[in-house]
Structure formats: structure tokens, C-alpha cells
């Protein structure tokens, strides 16, 4: 049996340490290593002798996941009630469940990134830090730190799809995200301004503030659209730390299941 070399990446080490502190998490039989395809990291069995490892390889409790309930909890946000953000997200989830859940998760991720002192950000700090933000602390300053996604593409890159089946879908998703960003910017503005504090809060131009909010929201939508899992027969969405970096092959070679009162779910491992 040959053990795989453990990661030395600071962000991934912090993530594993954070996971070990969560009751019910089991991460001892996995390794986080550079992905075999593209940039970033992936989750692998801790040994190349698969038969010697237990099943399941990984357990993540619901308490360590970012759920719609977390996204709609006012205590996770600074000044949330005054800004009306949670009320807006709740109404969206009620009115347009599927799209509303995606928007709620993205709004939560972006707010936690922009307001790192609030309760939700503190709870999920290690996971938030390894998501593909445009200004990730775990990438070189000269790198964008962005995940390759149609939401980041230039108009010229988008034109390369023209005439293909993916082109209308790409246009639609970009339009939907742009609409959501415009809708979320106003309620997020006072939260981010308060988070800046001091003179920076007073003298940061609104235009600069909005650019920061837009970049964080766009990155958050990239994470939700590429990493979130649907469960309860599509009636809910959830972000599962570490688990979302597992197998992405097509067809998938990993399977997953939900235990206890999770409402069912399972099958081939797919995200997005």
C-alpha cells in the first residue's frame, strides 16, 4: 500500500484542519492534491490501494455545509435587517425556488467574503478562503485567481461559441447573473461600507464600492453554479466543503449518499 503525499498548500491545509474540528467529519482517508486536469486542487483517496480504504472515504456533516438556511439567517450578516438583504433573499426563494436558492447562496458567499468579521464568515472562513475568488489570498498577486467560467469570459471569448448550442445558454446565464448582481448591489452596499470602517468607510466612492461588490458576487455565482449540489429531489441546494473537489469525470466514478434526516439523495457525483 502506498500513501499519497499530503498537500503543502496553506489554504488546503487550513481547510482540512477546519474540517477536523467539525463534529462528525471524517477526512483521514483522503488527500487534497493538485488536480490532474486543469488548475486547482482535487480530493483523492489517501492510498493507491483502494480496497484497503473504508467506505465511505469522506464524511461531511450538515453543520459544516453552507445551506439555504445559513443564507437566510439574519444573525450571519452585519446590519442585515436594516439593509433588507435577508428579507429580499427570503422572498426570492419563496417566489422562484430554484433560481432563488442559487441567488441566496451566492449572496451569502459574497457577503461573507466582503464582511469577514460577521458570524457566517467566521464559521466558514477556511472554506471561503479556498473558493476561486478574483483576489484569492492563496494565489500569487499577479494571478487572477479566477476559475475558468463563462461568467468571467470577455465578449470576444463569448463570440467563439456563436452558432453552437452552448451560445444561447451562455448568454442566458450571463444575463440572469447580471440581473441578480444589479438587484443585490444596493442592499449589500451598506453592509460592505460598514465593514470597511473608519475613514475608508466614509471616503470610498460608491462606484468603487459597487465594483468590489460586483466582482465578489460574480465569483460567488461561479462557485455556486459549479460546486453546489441539489438534494431533496431538487428542492434544496447546498455547498459541501471538500466534497465539492472530488471526482468530476464524465461519467462520474464516485457515488454519494445522504444519511439521517437529510431528505434523501445520492447517486453519481455531479456538481453545478
C-alpha positions as CSV (number, residue, x, y, z in Angstrom):
1,X,0.0,0.0,0.0
2,X,1.4,3.4,-1.0
3,X,0.2,6.5,0.8
4,X,-0.2,9.6,-1.3
5,X,1.9,12.7,-0.3
6,X,-0.1,15.2,1.7
7,X,-0.7,18.7,0.4
8,X,1.6,21.5,1.4
9,X,-0.8,24.2,0.2
10,X,-1.6,26.6,3.1
11,X,-5.2,27.1,2.1
12,X,-5.9,23.4,1.7
13,X,-4.2,22.6,5.0
14,X,-6.3,25.2,6.8
15,X,-9.4,23.6,5.2
16,X,-8.5,20.1,6.4
17,X,-7.8,21.5,9.9
18,X,-11.1,23.3,9.9
19,X,-12.9,20.1,8.8
20,X,-11.3,18.0,11.6
21,X,-12.7,20.4,14.2
22,X,-16.2,19.8,12.9
23,X,-18.0,17.0,14.8
24,X,-18.9,14.1,12.6
25,X,-16.4,14.9,9.8
26,X,-14.1,12.2,8.6
27,X,-11.2,13.3,6.3
28,X,-8.4,10.9,7.3
29,X,-8.8,8.7,4.3
30,X,-8.5,11.4,1.7
31,X,-5.7,13.6,0.3
32,X,-6.0,17.0,-1.3
33,X,-3.6,17.3,-4.2
34,X,-3.1,19.4,-7.3
35,X,-5.8,18.5,-9.8
36,X,-4.9,16.0,-12.6
37,X,-6.8,18.2,-15.0
38,X,-6.5,22.0,-15.1
39,X,-5.6,24.2,-12.2
40,X,-6.7,24.0,-8.6
41,X,-6.9,21.0,-6.3
42,X,-8.8,17.8,-6.1
43,X,-9.7,15.2,-3.5
44,X,-8.1,11.7,-3.9
45,X,-8.0,8.5,-1.9
46,X,-5.2,8.7,0.7
47,X,-3.7,5.5,-0.7
48,X,-3.5,3.9,-4.1
49,X,-4.7,0.7,-2.6
50,X,-8.4,1.5,-2.8
51,X,-9.6,-1.8,-1.5
52,X,-7.8,-1.2,1.8
53,X,-9.7,2.0,2.5
54,X,-13.0,2.2,4.3
55,X,-16.2,3.2,2.6
56,X,-17.2,6.0,2.6
57,X,-13.9,7.8,2.1
58,X,-15.3,11.1,3.3
59,X,-18.0,12.2,5.7
60,X,-19.1,15.8,5.9
61,X,-21.9,16.7,8.5
62,X,-24.6,19.1,7.6
63,X,-23.4,21.5,10.2
64,X,-20.2,22.0,8.2
65,X,-22.2,22.8,5.0
66,X,-23.5,26.1,3.6
67,X,-27.2,25.6,3.3
68,X,-30.1,27.8,2.3
69,X,-30.9,28.1,6.0
70,X,-27.5,29.6,6.7
71,X,-28.0,32.0,3.8
72,X,-31.3,33.2,5.3
73,X,-30.2,33.5,8.9
74,X,-30.1,37.2,9.8
75,X,-27.5,36.7,12.6
76,X,-24.9,35.6,10.0
77,X,-24.9,39.1,8.5
78,X,-24.0,42.6,9.8
79,X,-26.9,45.1,9.7
80,X,-28.9,42.5,7.6
81,X,-32.3,43.6,8.9
82,X,-31.6,47.2,8.2
83,X,-30.3,46.6,4.7
84,X,-33.2,44.3,3.8
85,X,-30.9,41.6,2.3
86,X,-32.2,38.6,4.2
87,X,-35.8,39.7,3.5
88,X,-35.0,40.1,-0.2
89,X,-33.4,36.6,-0.3
90,X,-36.3,35.0,1.5
91,X,-38.8,36.5,-0.9
92,X,-36.8,35.3,-3.9
93,X,-36.5,31.7,-2.5
94,X,-40.3,31.7,-1.9
95,X,-41.2,33.2,-5.3
96,X,-38.7,31.5,-7.6
97,X,-37.3,28.5,-5.6
98,X,-34.6,27.1,-7.9
99,X,-33.2,30.5,-9.1
100,X,-33.8,32.0,-5.6
101,X,-31.7,29.3,-3.9
102,X,-28.8,29.9,-6.3
103,X,-29.0,33.7,-5.7
104,X,-29.3,33.2,-1.9
105,X,-26.2,31.0,-1.7
106,X,-24.2,33.4,-3.9
107,X,-25.3,36.4,-1.9
108,X,-24.2,34.6,1.3
109,X,-20.8,33.7,-0.1
110,X,-20.2,37.2,-1.4
111,X,-21.3,38.9,1.8
112,X,-19.1,36.7,3.9
113,X,-16.2,37.4,1.7
114,X,-16.8,41.2,1.8
115,X,-17.6,41.3,5.5
116,X,-15.1,38.8,7.1
117,X,-15.9,39.9,10.6
118,X,-19.5,38.7,10.6
119,X,-20.6,35.4,12.2
120,X,-21.2,33.5,8.9
121,X,-17.7,34.4,7.6
122,X,-16.1,33.3,10.9
123,X,-17.9,29.9,10.8
124,X,-16.9,29.1,7.2
125,X,-13.6,31.1,6.9
126,X,-11.4,28.2,5.8
127,X,-13.8,27.1,3.1
128,X,-14.4,30.6,1.9
129,X,-10.7,31.2,1.5
130,X,-10.2,28.4,-1.0
131,X,-13.0,29.2,-3.3
132,X,-12.0,30.8,-6.6
133,X,-12.3,34.5,-5.7
134,X,-10.9,37.0,-8.1
135,X,-8.4,38.1,-5.4
136,X,-7.8,34.8,-3.6
137,X,-5.2,35.0,-0.7
138,X,-3.8,31.7,-1.8
139,X,-2.8,32.8,-5.3
140,X,0.1,34.9,-6.4
141,X,-0.6,38.6,-6.6
142,X,0.0,38.5,-10.4
143,X,-2.6,35.8,-10.9
144,X,-6.3,36.4,-11.3
145,X,-7.3,33.6,-9.0
146,X,-10.3,33.0,-11.1
147,X,-12.0,29.8,-12.1
148,X,-12.4,29.4,-15.9
149,X,-16.2,30.0,-16.3
150,X,-18.4,31.7,-18.8
151,X,-19.2,34.4,-16.3
152,X,-15.6,35.6,-16.5
153,X,-15.4,35.5,-20.3
154,X,-14.9,38.6,-22.4
155,X,-17.3,39.4,-25.2
156,X,-14.7,38.2,-27.7
157,X,-14.4,34.8,-25.9
158,X,-18.2,34.5,-25.8
159,X,-18.4,35.1,-29.5
160,X,-16.4,31.9,-30.1
161,X,-19.5,30.0,-29.1
162,X,-21.7,31.7,-31.6
163,X,-23.5,29.3,-33.8
164,X,-23.2,26.5,-31.3
165,X,-25.8,25.0,-29.0
166,X,-23.9,26.4,-25.9
167,X,-24.2,30.0,-27.1
168,X,-27.8,30.7,-26.1
169,X,-27.3,29.0,-22.7
170,X,-24.2,31.1,-22.1
171,X,-26.0,34.3,-22.9
172,X,-28.9,33.4,-20.7
173,X,-26.8,32.5,-17.6
174,X,-24.8,35.7,-18.0
175,X,-27.9,37.8,-18.3
176,X,-29.5,36.1,-15.3
177,X,-26.4,36.7,-13.1
178,X,-26.1,40.3,-14.3
179,X,-29.7,40.9,-13.3
180,X,-29.1,39.3,-9.9
181,X,-26.0,41.4,-9.3
182,X,-27.9,44.6,-10.0
183,X,-30.6,43.5,-7.6
184,X,-28.2,42.6,-4.8
185,X,-25.8,45.5,-5.0
186,X,-28.0,48.1,-3.3
187,X,-28.7,46.0,-0.2
188,X,-25.1,44.9,0.0
189,X,-23.7,48.4,-0.2
190,X,-24.3,49.5,3.4
191,X,-23.1,46.2,4.8
192,X,-19.8,46.5,2.9
193,X,-19.4,50.1,3.8
194,X,-19.9,49.4,7.5
195,X,-17.4,46.5,7.2
196,X,-14.7,48.9,5.8
197,X,-14.9,51.0,8.9
198,X,-13.2,54.3,9.8
199,X,-12.2,56.8,7.2
200,X,-12.2,54.2,4.5
201,X,-15.9,53.7,5.0
202,X,-16.5,57.4,4.8
203,X,-14.4,58.2,1.7
204,X,-14.7,55.1,-0.5
205,X,-16.6,56.2,-3.6
206,X,-19.9,54.4,-4.3
207,X,-18.6,53.4,-7.7
208,X,-15.5,51.7,-6.3
209,X,-17.7,50.0,-3.6
210,X,-20.1,48.7,-6.3
211,X,-17.2,47.4,-8.4
212,X,-15.9,45.4,-5.4
213,X,-19.4,44.1,-4.7
214,X,-19.9,43.1,-8.3
215,X,-16.6,41.2,-8.5
216,X,-17.4,39.3,-5.3
217,X,-20.9,38.4,-6.4
218,X,-19.7,37.2,-9.8
219,X,-17.1,35.0,-8.2
220,X,-19.7,33.7,-5.8
221,X,-22.1,32.8,-8.6
222,X,-19.2,30.9,-10.3
223,X,-18.7,28.9,-7.1
224,X,-22.4,28.1,-6.7
225,X,-23.1,27.2,-10.3
226,X,-20.0,24.9,-10.5
227,X,-20.0,23.5,-7.0
228,X,-23.4,23.4,-5.3
229,X,-25.3,20.2,-5.0
230,X,-29.1,19.7,-5.4
231,X,-30.8,17.4,-3.0
232,X,-34.2,16.5,-1.6
233,X,-35.2,15.8,-5.2
234,X,-34.1,19.2,-6.4
235,X,-35.9,21.0,-3.6
236,X,-32.8,22.3,-2.0
237,X,-29.2,23.4,-2.8
238,X,-26.1,23.0,-0.6
239,X,-22.4,23.8,-0.6
240,X,-20.3,20.9,0.8
241,X,-16.7,21.8,1.7
242,X,-14.0,19.4,0.4
243,X,-16.7,17.1,-1.1
244,X,-17.1,19.6,-3.9
245,X,-13.5,18.9,-5.0
246,X,-14.0,15.2,-5.5
247,X,-14.4,13.4,-8.8
248,X,-15.5,15.4,-11.8
249,X,-15.0,12.9,-14.5
250,X,-17.7,12.1,-17.0
251,X,-19.2,9.6,-16.5
252,X,-18.6,10.0,-12.7
253,X,-16.7,7.3,-10.9
254,X,-17.7,8.4,-7.4
255,X,-21.0,8.0,-5.7
256,X,-22.5,9.8,-2.7
257,X,-25.4,9.4,-0.3
258,X,-27.1,11.4,2.4
259,X,-27.7,9.9,5.8
260,X,-30.2,10.6,8.6
261,X,-32.8,13.3,8.2
262,X,-31.3,14.8,5.0
263,X,-34.3,14.0,2.9
264,X,-32.6,11.6,0.6
265,X,-30.2,12.0,-2.2
266,X,-27.4,10.1,-3.8
267,X,-26.0,8.7,-7.0
268,X,-23.1,9.7,-9.3
269,X,-21.1,12.6,-8.0
270,X,-22.0,15.7,-10.0
271,X,-21.9,19.4,-9.1
272,X,-23.4,22.5,-10.6
